[in-house]
PDB file of C-alpha atoms in Angstrom:
ATOM      1  CA  MET A  32     -12.463  39.134  -6.599  1.00 96.00           C
ATOM      2  CA  ARG A  33      -9.399  37.335  -5.565  1.00 97.00           C
ATOM      3  CA  TYR A  34      -9.183  33.633  -5.810  1.00 97.00           C
ATOM      4  CA  MET A  35      -6.877  31.332  -4.225  1.00 97.00           C
ATOM      5  CA  LEU A  36      -6.007  28.171  -6.767  1.00 97.00           C
ATOM      6  CA  LEU A  37      -4.753  25.391  -4.137  1.00 95.00           C
ATOM      7  CA  MET A  38      -2.902  23.134  -6.237  1.00 93.00           C
ATOM      8  CA  HIS A  39      -3.004  19.665  -5.212  1.00 89.00           C
ATOM      9  CA  ASN A  40      -0.946  16.514  -6.533  1.00 84.00           C
ATOM     10  CA  THR A  41       0.888  13.360  -5.357  1.00 82.00           C
ATOM     11  CA  GLU A  42       3.840  14.082  -3.692  1.00 80.00           C
ATOM     12  CA  GLU A  43       6.842  12.847  -6.300  1.00 77.00           C
ATOM     13  CA  SER A  44      10.331  13.641  -5.614  1.00 77.00           C
ATOM     14  CA  VAL A  45      13.399  12.693  -8.006  1.00 78.00           C
ATOM     15  CA  GLU A  46      14.020   9.077  -6.726  1.00 85.00           C
ATOM     16  CA  THR A  47      10.192   8.460  -7.401  1.00 82.00           C
ATOM     17  CA  ILE A  48       9.648  10.435 -11.209  1.00 83.00           C
ATOM     18  CA  GLY A  49      12.883  11.227 -12.157  1.00 85.00           C
ATOM     19  CA  ALA A  50      14.897  14.610 -12.032  1.00 88.00           C
ATOM     20  CA  GLU A  51      13.898  15.428 -16.052  1.00 92.00           C
ATOM     21  CA  LYS A  52       9.927  14.822 -15.025  1.00 88.00           C
ATOM     22  CA  ILE A  53      10.988  17.629 -12.031  1.00 85.00           C
ATOM     23  CA  GLU A  54      12.722  19.995 -13.954  1.00 92.00           C
ATOM     24  CA  ALA A  55       9.993  19.325 -16.519  1.00 91.00           C
ATOM     25  CA  GLY A  56       7.396  20.595 -13.788  1.00 89.00           C
ATOM     26  CA  GLN A  57       9.219  23.539 -12.726  1.00 91.00           C
ATOM     27  CA  ALA A  58       9.373  24.595 -15.747  1.00 95.00           C
ATOM     28  CA  ALA A  59       5.417  24.392 -16.210  1.00 94.00           C
ATOM     29  CA  PHE A  60       5.152  26.278 -13.696  1.00 93.00           C
ATOM     30  CA  THR A  61       7.367  28.798 -14.863  1.00 96.00           C
ATOM     31  CA  VAL A  62       5.643  29.085 -17.817  1.00 96.00           C
ATOM     32  CA  TYR A  63       2.302  29.172 -16.158  1.00 96.00           C
ATOM     33  CA  THR A  64       2.947  32.045 -13.380  1.00 97.00           C
ATOM     34  CA  ALA A  65       4.883  34.222 -16.272  1.00 97.00           C
ATOM     35  CA  THR A  66       1.421  33.888 -18.194  1.00 97.00           C
ATOM     36  CA  LEU A  67      -0.575  35.324 -15.188  1.00 98.00           C
ATOM     37  CA  ALA A  68       1.811  38.008 -14.420  1.00 97.00           C
ATOM     38  CA  LYS A  69       1.361  39.316 -18.102  1.00 98.00           C
ATOM     39  CA  ALA A  70      -2.169  39.253 -18.113  1.00 98.00           C
ATOM     40  CA  GLY A  71      -1.805  41.192 -14.819  1.00 98.00           C
ATOM     41  CA  VAL A  72      -3.575  38.643 -12.797  1.00 98.00           C
ATOM     42  CA  LEU A  73      -1.023  37.143 -10.307  1.00 98.00           C
ATOM     43  CA  VAL A  74      -1.042  38.696  -6.911  1.00 97.00           C
ATOM     44  CA  SER A  75       0.997  35.852  -5.659  1.00 96.00           C
ATOM     45  CA  ALA A  76       2.378  32.386  -5.836  1.00 96.00           C
ATOM     46  CA  ASP A  77       3.893  29.877  -3.158  1.00 94.00           C
ATOM     47  CA  ALA A  78       5.360  26.699  -3.820  1.00 90.00           C
ATOM     48  CA  LEU A  79       5.423  24.190  -0.384  1.00 89.00           C
ATOM     49  CA  GLN A  80       8.514  22.319   0.292  1.00 88.00           C
ATOM     50  CA  PRO A  81       7.899  18.624   0.534  1.00 85.00           C
ATOM     51  CA  THR A  82       4.928  17.099   3.789  1.00 83.00           C
ATOM     52  CA  ALA A  83       7.907  15.597   5.662  1.00 83.00           C
ATOM     53  CA  ASN A  84       8.865  18.935   6.151  1.00 87.00           C
ATOM     54  CA  THR A  85       5.417  20.007   7.847  1.00 85.00           C
ATOM     55  CA  THR A  86       4.602  20.592  11.478  1.00 89.00           C
ATOM     56  CA  THR A  87       0.540  19.990  12.456  1.00 86.00           C
ATOM     57  CA  LEU A  88      -0.462  22.247  16.296  1.00 89.00           C
ATOM     58  CA  ARG A  89      -3.531  21.706  17.612  1.00 88.00           C
ATOM     59  CA  ILE A  90      -4.401  22.038  21.041  1.00 94.00           C
ATOM     60  CA  ALA A  91      -6.328  19.438  23.362  1.00 92.00           C
ATOM     61  CA  ASP A  92      -7.155  19.184  26.767  1.00 95.00           C
ATOM     62  CA  GLY A  93      -5.389  22.589  27.199  1.00 95.00           C
ATOM     63  CA  SER A  94      -2.000  21.831  25.866  1.00 95.00           C
ATOM     64  CA  LEU A  95      -0.603  22.466  22.556  1.00 95.00           C
ATOM     65  CA  LEU A  96       0.298  19.490  20.424  1.00 90.00           C
ATOM     66  CA  VAL A  97       2.831  19.444  17.802  1.00 92.00           C
ATOM     67  CA  GLN A  98       2.783  16.885  15.337  1.00 87.00           C
ATOM     68  CA  ASP A  99       5.378  16.374  12.435  1.00 86.00           C
ATOM     69  CA  GLY A 100       3.649  15.658   9.287  1.00 75.00           C
ATOM     70  CA  PRO A 101       0.080  17.084   7.316  1.00 69.00           C
ATOM     71  CA  PHE A 102      -3.326  17.179   9.343  1.00 65.00           C
ATOM     72  CA  ALA A 103      -4.249  14.916   6.753  1.00 65.00           C
ATOM     73  CA  ASP A 104      -2.974  11.615   5.622  1.00 63.00           C
ATOM     74  CA  THR A 105      -4.179  11.325   2.152  1.00 64.00           C
ATOM     75  CA  LYS A 106      -2.887  10.504  -1.248  1.00 67.00           C
ATOM     76  CA  GLU A 107      -3.379  13.988  -3.108  1.00 72.00           C
ATOM     77  CA  GLN A 108      -1.371  16.515  -1.048  1.00 81.00           C
ATOM     78  CA  LEU A 109      -1.302  21.000  -1.190  1.00 86.00           C
ATOM     79  CA  GLY A 110       1.959  21.476  -3.339  1.00 87.00           C
ATOM     80  CA  GLY A 111       1.233  25.007  -3.569  1.00 91.00           C
ATOM     81  CA  VAL A 112      -1.348  28.238  -3.761  1.00 95.00           C
ATOM     82  CA  ILE A 113      -1.468  30.688  -6.296  1.00 96.00           C
ATOM     83  CA  VAL A 114      -3.516  33.893  -5.989  1.00 97.00           C
ATOM     84  CA  ILE A 115      -5.439  35.768  -8.686  1.00 98.00           C
ATOM     85  CA  ASP A 116      -7.171  39.019  -9.107  1.00 97.00           C
ATOM     86  CA  VAL A 117      -9.810  38.354 -11.807  1.00 98.00           C
ATOM     87  CA  SER A 118     -13.789  39.493 -12.093  1.00 97.00           C
ATOM     88  CA  ASN A 119     -15.275  36.377 -11.492  1.00 97.00           C
ATOM     89  CA  LEU A 120     -15.468  32.568 -10.632  1.00 96.00           C
ATOM     90  CA  ASP A 121     -15.771  31.630 -14.632  1.00 97.00           C
ATOM     91  CA  ALA A 122     -12.160  33.938 -14.955  1.00 97.00           C
ATOM     92  CA  ALA A 123     -10.974  32.205 -12.303  1.00 97.00           C
ATOM     93  CA  ILE A 124     -12.272  28.626 -14.196  1.00 97.00           C
ATOM     94  CA  ASP A 125     -10.631  29.546 -17.072  1.00 97.00           C
ATOM     95  CA  TRP A 126      -6.710  30.285 -15.211  1.00 97.00           C
ATOM     96  CA  ALA A 127      -7.622  26.964 -12.959  1.00 97.00           C
ATOM     97  CA  ARG A 128      -7.901  24.671 -15.947  1.00 95.00           C
ATOM     98  CA  GLN A 129      -3.851  26.113 -17.087  1.00 96.00           C
ATOM     99  CA  ALA A 130      -2.284  24.973 -14.007  1.00 95.00           C
ATOM    100  CA  PRO A 131      -0.419  22.338 -14.845  1.00 92.00           C
ATOM    101  CA  PRO A 132      -1.382  19.575 -11.973  1.00 91.00           C
ATOM    102  CA  VAL A 133      -4.854  19.673 -14.054  1.00 91.00           C
ATOM    103  CA  GLN A 134      -2.765  18.190 -16.808  1.00 87.00           C
ATOM    104  CA  TRP A 135      -1.523  15.847 -14.449  1.00 87.00           C
ATOM    105  CA  GLY A 136      -4.082  14.122 -13.290  1.00 86.00           C
ATOM    106  CA  GLY A 137      -4.342  16.412  -9.547  1.00 87.00           C
ATOM    107  CA  ALA A 138      -6.741  19.111  -9.181  1.00 91.00           C
ATOM    108  CA  VAL A 139      -7.147  22.548  -8.440  1.00 94.00           C
ATOM    109  CA  GLU A 140      -9.290  23.801  -5.805  1.00 94.00           C
ATOM    110  CA  ILE A 141     -10.855  27.253  -6.528  1.00 97.00           C
ATOM    111  CA  ARG A 142     -11.510  29.384  -3.375  1.00 95.00           C
ATOM    112  CA  PRO A 143     -12.714  32.755  -3.310  1.00 96.00           C
ATOM    113  CA  GLY A 144     -10.734  34.729  -0.479  1.00 94.00           C
ATOM    114  CA  GLY A 145     -12.984  35.729   2.650  1.00 94.00           C
ATOM    115  CA  ALA A 146     -10.532  39.107   3.226  1.00 94.00           C
ATOM    116  CA  TYR A 147      -6.903  39.979   2.881  1.00 93.00           C
ATOM    117  CA  THR A 148      -4.703  42.515   4.316  1.00 93.00           C
ATOM    118  CA  VAL A 149      -2.968  45.911   2.913  1.00 92.00           C
ATOM    119  CA  ASP A 150      -0.281  47.301   5.357  1.00 94.00           C
ATOM    120  CA  GLY A 151      -1.477  44.979   8.227  1.00 94.00           C
ATOM    121  CA  VAL A 152      -5.359  45.910   7.828  1.00 95.00           C
ATOM    122  CA  TRP A 153      -7.572  43.381   6.830  1.00 95.00           C
ATOM    123  CA  VAL A 154      -9.881  44.208   3.709  1.00 94.00           C
ATOM    124  CA  ALA A 155     -12.955  42.621   2.548  1.00 94.00           C
ATOM    125  CA  ASN A 156     -12.495  40.405  -0.600  1.00 94.00           C
ATOM    126  CA  GLY A 157     -14.686  41.517  -3.763  1.00 83.00           C
TER     127      GLY A 157
END
């Protein structure tokens, strides 16, 4: 069963927390994803660029609206997504509790996937 681990944390920069903490965070994610890969559960991992680089689209009254910035204006931002393939929710929780944002006071949302693609064809999850 594929689960998405949605990494939420406050958006920080070198200016707000310093280069050493940024580098330590990157190192923590490197170790975490290497551990997932070694265990054979890592499907993919993507870190997102800062929300300043976000563009949100929506249709209103038949017109396309393009907005700079994220859809939601919140303190915590979605920082990345890791997809794992494990047997059940308990296993997903065991992996998610080791994610760096949990240690930093952020949150990891665990969401089972509904479907995914293989060579352009949708396959049901689970």
